[in-house]
Amino acid sequence: MHLKNIDFKKKTKNNEICIFSTSTSRKKCFTIFTIVEHSLIFDVTLSPGHQTFPEFLSVSKVDGVQVTSCDSNNKAVEPRQVWVKKLLDSEPQHLEWQIQSCLDAYQDSKEYTEDFKQYFNLTTGIVCFFQVISGCELDNETGEVSGYNRFGYDGEEFMSLDSKTLTWRYTERAVSFKQKWDRDKARLLLSNNFFKKICPQWLKIYLDYGRSFLQRKDLPSVSLLQKTPSSLVTCHATGFYPDRADLFWRKDGEELHEDVDKGEILPNHDGTFQMSVDLKISSITPEDWKKYDCMFQMSGVKDDVIINLDRSVIRTNQATLLSNTPNNLLKGECCVLVPVSSSLHPAVIGAVVGLLLLSVGISGFFIWRKNISGKELNVFFPIVKSDKQSTVSKMQLSYLCFTV
């Protein structure tokens, strides 16, 4: 390909650079990775009125790895990593700050809950899950720190705080909150202090204590999954760390951009990550199967993981789904990616999530309504879901109500 034949370069939303050629009418796309950033997130889930889940649950994460948690039942801060326990033992002021932050957030959550219940006219017998995410990101190269505070409702962002201008951004459904929240200057001052001082300070401390753990690189196990012989073939990678990675289908060594559906990077319970990408095979002849493969790439790792499209290595999850336990669901196995029909009775969905919590003794869960119409539900842990591969600055947040 000669330079004069190149029309332009375009950065796509999937972290790729695509070069379009006028001579061949084809495009060549290269996967790119964003600048390494570190993040500290405080993820709060509110579930007022539920008999199984705590009314308030807060989980803190560094670079997507759960480090501490607290809830309204025990009001104690629990370390989730060995190195975090050492940090809390050697830095008692941080433990005190974590405990106080948990108590403060719990009190704030009661106000949030009342606002939401009043606005959406939620009555007794309806259990609701709201989500609040706040945190900061550190750019390794520039040292710049950015913060965010976001509220989630009904599968979409509800309102958010601009950390630079300290002004609230309201969606159309959140306009009724504007008058009250714009007047609350004390809340803005506390948020500004959190963005500029508290969050960056403790992020750097976490990175220092957890350096060997957070800077490791783990390659995944990659497998091919299929529900039925005629359905999509899913390439599923699980157990990799960090989340600066990509997974894609290829034909004759060229990345495919048609007849594929790439999923988001999701967290596993053990601090690693998983992702999947589907391939439509209805138009692929048996003779052409050998031309296709699935490739996993990780930033900073030379060796790629490649698995060929081969009927003999495809695992079917049709039978596995019924036999998997909640523990297996949280190990990143295939069933965690299986859509749950929205026709399931809400009580069944609630019971499944309750079993997930009780079976592994963790304080985090998340029910994600994939689209506004509610046609699919995915159950996974923990709560955060990102639409960027290396950071969490853009969140998709969720809210779900069901009758109990």
PDB file of C-alpha atoms in Angstrom, residues 128-255:
ATOM      1  CA  CYS A 128     -34.923  -0.637  43.821  1.00  0.00           C
ATOM      2  CA  PHE A 129     -31.213  -0.632  43.120  1.00  0.00           C
ATOM      3  CA  PHE A 130     -29.464   2.689  42.552  1.00  0.00           C
ATOM      4  CA  GLN A 131     -25.784   3.232  41.887  1.00  0.00           C
ATOM      5  CA  VAL A 132     -23.414   6.084  42.675  1.00  0.00           C
ATOM      6  CA  ILE A 133     -19.847   6.027  41.384  1.00  0.00           C
ATOM      7  CA  SER A 134     -17.177   8.519  42.400  1.00  0.00           C
ATOM      8  CA  GLY A 135     -13.434   8.421  41.989  1.00  0.00           C
ATOM      9  CA  CYS A 136     -10.359   9.745  40.261  1.00  0.00           C
ATOM     10  CA  GLU A 137      -7.894   8.799  37.524  1.00  0.00           C
ATOM     11  CA  LEU A 138      -4.177   9.463  37.357  1.00  0.00           C
ATOM     12  CA  ASP A 139      -2.394   9.862  34.021  1.00  0.00           C
ATOM     13  CA  ASN A 140       1.030   8.248  34.379  1.00  0.00           C
ATOM     14  CA  GLU A 141       2.681  10.400  31.725  1.00  0.00           C
ATOM     15  CA  THR A 142       1.343  13.857  32.570  1.00  0.00           C
ATOM     16  CA  GLY A 143       0.529  13.402  36.250  1.00  0.00           C
ATOM     17  CA  GLU A 144      -2.885  14.951  35.580  1.00  0.00           C
ATOM     18  CA  VAL A 145      -5.699  13.875  37.873  1.00  0.00           C
ATOM     19  CA  SER A 146      -9.358  13.889  36.856  1.00  0.00           C
ATOM     20  CA  GLY A 147     -12.360  13.104  39.024  1.00  0.00           C
ATOM     21  CA  TYR A 148     -15.965  12.114  38.561  1.00  0.00           C
ATOM     22  CA  ASN A 149     -19.197  11.597  40.470  1.00  0.00           C
ATOM     23  CA  ARG A 150     -22.017   9.833  38.643  1.00  0.00           C
ATOM     24  CA  PHE A 151     -25.493   8.573  39.428  1.00  0.00           C
ATOM     25  CA  GLY A 152     -27.138   5.711  37.569  1.00  0.00           C
ATOM     26  CA  TYR A 153     -30.768   4.974  36.850  1.00  0.00           C
ATOM     27  CA  ASP A 154     -32.535   2.592  34.471  1.00  0.00           C
ATOM     28  CA  GLY A 155     -29.482   1.493  32.483  1.00  0.00           C
ATOM     29  CA  GLU A 156     -28.291   5.020  31.740  1.00  0.00           C
ATOM     30  CA  GLU A 157     -26.431   7.809  33.452  1.00  0.00           C
ATOM     31  CA  PHE A 158     -28.884   9.918  35.428  1.00  0.00           C
ATOM     32  CA  MET A 159     -26.755  12.885  36.508  1.00  0.00           C
ATOM     33  CA  SER A 160     -23.060  13.645  36.967  1.00  0.00           C
ATOM     34  CA  LEU A 161     -20.747  16.247  38.440  1.00  0.00           C
ATOM     35  CA  ASP A 162     -18.154  18.016  36.278  1.00  0.00           C
ATOM     36  CA  SER A 163     -15.031  17.923  38.454  1.00  0.00           C
ATOM     37  CA  LYS A 164     -13.430  20.902  36.674  1.00  0.00           C
ATOM     38  CA  THR A 165     -16.327  23.351  36.799  1.00  0.00           C
ATOM     39  CA  LEU A 166     -18.049  21.807  39.847  1.00  0.00           C
ATOM     40  CA  THR A 167     -21.404  21.962  38.112  1.00  0.00           C
ATOM     41  CA  TRP A 168     -24.007  19.235  37.861  1.00  0.00           C
ATOM     42  CA  ARG A 169     -25.038  17.849  34.504  1.00  0.00           C
ATOM     43  CA  TYR A 170     -28.609  16.614  34.486  1.00  0.00           C
ATOM     44  CA  THR A 171     -30.287  14.314  32.035  1.00  0.00           C
ATOM     45  CA  GLU A 172     -33.841  15.090  31.027  1.00  0.00           C
ATOM     46  CA  ARG A 173     -35.176  12.746  33.687  1.00  0.00           C
ATOM     47  CA  ALA A 174     -33.093  14.409  36.412  1.00  0.00           C
ATOM     48  CA  VAL A 175     -34.215  18.006  35.855  1.00  0.00           C
ATOM     49  CA  SER A 176     -36.378  17.980  38.981  1.00  0.00           C
ATOM     50  CA  PHE A 177     -33.211  17.470  41.069  1.00  0.00           C
ATOM     51  CA  LYS A 178     -31.581  20.616  39.692  1.00  0.00           C
ATOM     52  CA  GLN A 179     -32.943  23.249  42.074  1.00  0.00           C
ATOM     53  CA  LYS A 180     -32.068  21.337  45.236  1.00  0.00           C
ATOM     54  CA  TRP A 181     -28.641  20.077  44.179  1.00  0.00           C
ATOM     55  CA  ASP A 182     -27.455  23.328  42.610  1.00  0.00           C
ATOM     56  CA  ARG A 183     -28.103  25.117  45.911  1.00  0.00           C
ATOM     57  CA  ASP A 184     -26.039  22.652  47.923  1.00  0.00           C
ATOM     58  CA  LYS A 185     -22.662  24.446  47.856  1.00  0.00           C
ATOM     59  CA  ALA A 186     -21.321  22.477  50.826  1.00  0.00           C
ATOM     60  CA  ARG A 187     -21.617  19.265  48.835  1.00  0.00           C
ATOM     61  CA  LEU A 188     -19.656  20.836  45.977  1.00  0.00           C
ATOM     62  CA  LEU A 189     -16.842  21.936  48.310  1.00  0.00           C
ATOM     63  CA  LEU A 190     -16.560  18.436  49.759  1.00  0.00           C
ATOM     64  CA  SER A 191     -16.511  16.960  46.266  1.00  0.00           C
ATOM     65  CA  ASN A 192     -13.790  19.360  45.168  1.00  0.00           C
ATOM     66  CA  ASN A 193     -11.621  18.382  48.144  1.00  0.00           C
ATOM     67  CA  PHE A 194     -12.200  14.729  47.332  1.00  0.00           C
ATOM     68  CA  PHE A 195     -11.274  15.168  43.655  1.00  0.00           C
ATOM     69  CA  LYS A 196      -8.126  17.246  44.213  1.00  0.00           C
ATOM     70  CA  LYS A 197      -6.681  15.941  47.481  1.00  0.00           C
ATOM     71  CA  ILE A 198      -8.146  12.873  49.143  1.00  0.00           C
ATOM     72  CA  CYS A 199      -8.683  10.591  46.169  1.00  0.00           C
ATOM     73  CA  PRO A 200      -5.320  11.241  44.398  1.00  0.00           C
ATOM     74  CA  GLN A 201      -3.423  10.951  47.684  1.00  0.00           C
ATOM     75  CA  TRP A 202      -4.819   7.535  48.530  1.00  0.00           C
ATOM     76  CA  LEU A 203      -4.616   6.309  44.962  1.00  0.00           C
ATOM     77  CA  LYS A 204      -0.855   6.904  45.033  1.00  0.00           C
ATOM     78  CA  ILE A 205      -0.574   5.129  48.390  1.00  0.00           C
ATOM     79  CA  TYR A 206      -2.518   2.153  47.065  1.00  0.00           C
ATOM     80  CA  LEU A 207      -0.322   2.000  43.965  1.00  0.00           C
ATOM     81  CA  ASP A 208       2.798   2.049  46.110  1.00  0.00           C
ATOM     82  CA  TYR A 209       1.650  -0.735  48.444  1.00  0.00           C
ATOM     83  CA  GLY A 210       0.113  -2.879  45.720  1.00  0.00           C
ATOM     84  CA  ARG A 211       2.742  -2.345  43.047  1.00  0.00           C
ATOM     85  CA  SER A 212       3.735  -6.005  42.601  1.00  0.00           C
ATOM     86  CA  PHE A 213       0.100  -7.093  42.459  1.00  0.00           C
ATOM     87  CA  LEU A 214      -1.266  -4.274  40.318  1.00  0.00           C
ATOM     88  CA  GLN A 215       1.593  -4.216  37.798  1.00  0.00           C
ATOM     89  CA  ARG A 216       1.596  -7.933  37.037  1.00  0.00           C
ATOM     90  CA  LYS A 217       0.470  -9.313  33.679  1.00  0.00           C
ATOM     91  CA  ASP A 218      -1.650 -12.466  33.492  1.00  0.00           C
ATOM     92  CA  LEU A 219      -2.630 -14.031  30.181  1.00  0.00           C
ATOM     93  CA  PRO A 220      -6.107 -15.572  29.925  1.00  0.00           C
ATOM     94  CA  SER A 221      -7.510 -18.922  29.040  1.00  0.00           C
ATOM     95  CA  VAL A 222      -9.354 -18.573  25.731  1.00  0.00           C
ATOM     96  CA  SER A 223     -12.163 -20.873  24.663  1.00  0.00           C
ATOM     97  CA  LEU A 224     -14.893 -21.092  22.040  1.00  0.00           C
ATOM     98  CA  LEU A 225     -18.502 -21.373  23.241  1.00  0.00           C
ATOM     99  CA  GLN A 226     -21.724 -22.103  21.397  1.00  0.00           C
ATOM    100  CA  LYS A 227     -25.293 -22.699  22.542  1.00  0.00           C
ATOM    101  CA  THR A 228     -26.434 -24.703  19.503  1.00  0.00           C
ATOM    102  CA  PRO A 229     -24.638 -25.888  16.325  1.00  0.00           C
ATOM    103  CA  SER A 230     -26.209 -23.062  14.310  1.00  0.00           C
ATOM    104  CA  SER A 231     -25.886 -20.205  16.800  1.00  0.00           C
ATOM    105  CA  LEU A 232     -23.131 -17.629  17.153  1.00  0.00           C
ATOM    106  CA  VAL A 233     -19.692 -18.817  18.189  1.00  0.00           C
ATOM    107  CA  THR A 234     -18.398 -16.884  21.182  1.00  0.00           C
ATOM    108  CA  CYS A 235     -14.685 -16.431  21.742  1.00  0.00           C
ATOM    109  CA  HIS A 236     -14.318 -16.021  25.497  1.00  0.00           C
ATOM    110  CA  ALA A 237     -11.132 -14.935  27.293  1.00  0.00           C
ATOM    111  CA  THR A 238     -11.028 -14.983  31.081  1.00  0.00           C
ATOM    112  CA  GLY A 239      -8.441 -14.602  33.819  1.00  0.00           C
ATOM    113  CA  PHE A 240      -6.365 -11.826  32.255  1.00  0.00           C
ATOM    114  CA  TYR A 241      -4.881  -8.822  34.022  1.00  0.00           C
ATOM    115  CA  PRO A 242      -4.726  -5.875  33.563  1.00  0.00           C
ATOM    116  CA  ASP A 243      -7.737  -4.879  31.486  1.00  0.00           C
ATOM    117  CA  ARG A 244      -5.700  -3.122  28.787  1.00  0.00           C
ATOM    118  CA  ALA A 245      -6.395  -5.861  26.276  1.00  0.00           C
ATOM    119  CA  ASP A 246      -8.311  -6.667  23.122  1.00  0.00           C
ATOM    120  CA  LEU A 247     -10.057  -9.730  21.714  1.00  0.00           C
ATOM    121  CA  PHE A 248     -11.152 -10.064  18.099  1.00  0.00           C
ATOM    122  CA  TRP A 249     -11.944 -12.478  15.275  1.00  0.00           C
ATOM    123  CA  ARG A 250      -9.737 -12.706  12.177  1.00  0.00           C
ATOM    124  CA  LYS A 251     -10.071 -14.154   8.689  1.00  0.00           C
ATOM    125  CA  ASP A 252      -6.855 -14.959   6.840  1.00  0.00           C
ATOM    126  CA  GLY A 253      -4.981 -12.946   9.463  1.00  0.00           C
ATOM    127  CA  GLU A 254      -7.106  -9.802   8.980  1.00  0.00           C
ATOM    128  CA  GLU A 255      -9.306  -8.477  11.778  1.00  0.00           C
TER     129      GLU A 255
END
